[in-house]
CSV table of C-alpha atoms in Angstrom, one decimal:
chain,number,residue,atom,x,y,z
A,1,MET,CA,155.0,127.1,32.2
A,2,ASP,CA,152.8,127.7,35.2
A,3,LYS,CA,150.5,124.8,34.9
A,4,VAL,CA,151.4,121.4,33.4
A,5,MET,CA,148.4,119.6,32.1
A,6,PHE,CA,150.0,116.4,30.9
A,7,ILE,CA,153.4,114.8,30.0
A,8,GLU,CA,153.8,112.2,27.3
A,9,ILE,CA,156.9,110.2,26.6
A,10,GLY,CA,157.9,108.8,23.2
A,11,MET,CA,160.7,106.9,21.6
A,12,GLY,CA,162.0,107.3,18.0
A,13,ILE,CA,164.5,105.3,16.1
A,14,ASP,CA,166.5,105.8,12.9
A,15,LEU,CA,167.7,102.3,12.0
A,16,HIS,CA,169.7,103.4,9.0
A,17,GLY,CA,171.4,106.6,8.0
A,18,GLN,CA,172.3,107.8,11.6
A,19,ASN,CA,170.0,110.8,11.4
A,20,VAL,CA,169.3,112.2,14.8
A,21,THR,CA,166.6,114.5,13.5
A,22,LYS,CA,164.6,111.7,12.0
A,23,ALA,CA,164.8,109.8,15.3
A,24,ALA,CA,163.8,112.9,17.3
A,25,VAL,CA,160.8,113.6,15.0
A,26,ARG,CA,159.7,110.0,15.5
A,27,ALA,CA,160.1,110.3,19.2
A,28,VAL,CA,157.9,113.4,19.3
A,29,GLN,CA,155.3,111.7,17.0
A,30,ASN,CA,155.3,108.7,19.3
A,31,ALA,CA,154.6,110.9,22.3
A,32,ILE,CA,151.8,112.9,20.9
A,33,HIS,CA,150.0,110.9,18.2
A,34,HIS,CA,147.9,108.9,20.6
A,35,ASN,CA,146.3,111.9,22.3
A,36,SER,CA,143.3,114.0,22.0
A,37,MET,CA,142.9,117.0,24.3
A,38,PRO,CA,139.3,118.2,23.7
A,39,GLY,CA,139.0,120.0,27.0
A,40,LEU,CA,142.4,121.8,26.9
A,41,ARG,CA,141.2,124.8,25.0
A,42,SER,CA,138.6,125.4,27.8
A,43,VAL,CA,141.3,125.8,30.5
A,44,LEU,CA,143.7,127.9,28.4
A,45,PRO,CA,143.7,131.7,29.1
A,46,GLY,CA,141.2,133.2,26.7
A,47,ASN,CA,140.3,129.7,25.5
A,48,ASP,CA,143.0,130.2,22.9
A,49,LEU,CA,145.5,127.6,21.7
A,50,ARG,CA,148.1,130.3,21.2
A,51,HIS,CA,148.4,130.4,25.0
A,52,MET,CA,149.3,126.7,25.1
A,53,LYS,CA,153.0,126.0,26.0
A,54,VAL,CA,154.8,122.9,24.9
A,55,ASN,CA,158.1,122.0,26.4
A,56,VAL,CA,160.0,119.2,24.6
A,57,ARG,CA,163.0,117.5,26.3
A,58,LEU,CA,165.0,115.3,23.8
A,59,ALA,CA,167.5,112.8,25.0
A,60,VAL,CA,169.9,112.3,22.1
A,61,PRO,CA,172.8,109.8,21.9
A,62,ALA,CA,175.0,111.6,19.4
A,63,ASP,CA,175.2,114.3,16.8
A,64,ARG,CA,173.6,117.1,18.8
A,65,ASP,CA,175.0,119.6,16.4
A,66,LYS,CA,173.1,118.0,13.5
A,67,LEU,CA,169.7,118.0,15.3
A,68,ASP,CA,167.3,120.3,13.4
A,69,LEU,CA,164.9,121.6,15.9
A,70,ASP,CA,162.8,123.5,13.3
A,71,THR,CA,162.0,120.1,11.7
A,72,VAL,CA,161.0,118.7,15.1
A,73,ARG,CA,159.0,121.8,15.9
A,74,ALA,CA,156.9,121.3,12.7
A,75,GLU,CA,155.4,118.1,14.4
A,76,LEU,CA,153.8,120.3,17.1
A,77,PRO,CA,150.9,122.2,15.4
A,78,TYR,CA,149.9,124.5,18.3
A,79,GLY,CA,151.4,126.5,21.1
A,80,GLU,CA,154.6,128.1,22.1
A,81,VAL,CA,157.3,125.4,21.7
A,82,SER,CA,160.5,125.3,23.6
A,83,PHE,CA,163.3,122.6,23.6
A,84,GLU,CA,165.8,121.2,26.0
A,85,VAL,CA,168.3,118.8,24.5
A,86,VAL,CA,170.1,116.5,26.9
A,87,ASP,CA,172.6,113.6,26.6
A,88,GLY,CA,170.7,110.3,26.6
A,89,GLY,CA,168.9,107.9,24.3
A,90,MET,CA,170.9,105.0,22.9
A,91,LEU,CA,173.3,104.0,20.1
A,92,THR,CA,172.9,100.3,19.3
A,93,SER,CA,173.7,98.1,16.4
A,94,SER,CA,171.2,97.7,13.6
A,95,GLY,CA,173.0,94.5,12.7
A,96,VAL,CA,173.8,95.6,9.1
A,97,VAL,CA,175.2,98.4,7.0
A,98,ILE,CA,173.1,99.3,4.0
A,99,ALA,CA,174.8,101.7,1.7
A,100,GLU,CA,171.5,102.5,-0.2
A,101,LYS,CA,170.1,103.8,3.0
A,102,GLU,CA,173.1,106.1,3.5
A,103,ASP,CA,174.5,104.1,6.4
A,104,LYS,CA,177.9,105.3,7.6
A,105,ASN,CA,178.1,102.4,10.0
A,106,ASP,CA,175.8,99.9,11.7
A,107,LEU,CA,174.5,102.2,14.4
A,108,ALA,CA,170.8,102.8,15.1
A,109,TYR,CA,170.0,106.1,16.8
A,110,VAL,CA,167.4,106.0,19.6
A,111,VAL,CA,166.0,109.3,20.9
A,112,ILE,CA,163.6,109.7,23.8
A,113,ALA,CA,161.2,112.6,24.0
A,114,SER,CA,159.3,114.1,26.9
A,115,VAL,CA,156.5,116.4,25.8
A,116,GLU,CA,154.9,118.6,28.5
A,117,VAL,CA,151.8,120.6,27.6
A,118,GLY,CA,150.2,123.3,29.7
A,119,TYR,CA,150.1,127.1,30.0
């Protein structure tokens, strides 16, 4: 990415089920769902959203091998999307194990996302 236009940070949590993908999707949603970029198209090469680049850094606390980046990518409707997955986030107690929610233990997964948009 040559020009970064903005960076948004989000946090996502899966309280039950220990699903790192669900927490990552929520982190990306949290980062992008409070934004409108009406002027972005006018600065993109050719005024075309296909030239937008989106870099997503995900800080995940566990189960990197279970992270489904295609599912996370589906939350980003425009641009060329790339990912960097790093150690981070948090594992913390949800305070209860709920079998109906497919809990394996009482851990809540917290993922942090940094979403950079530019071209």
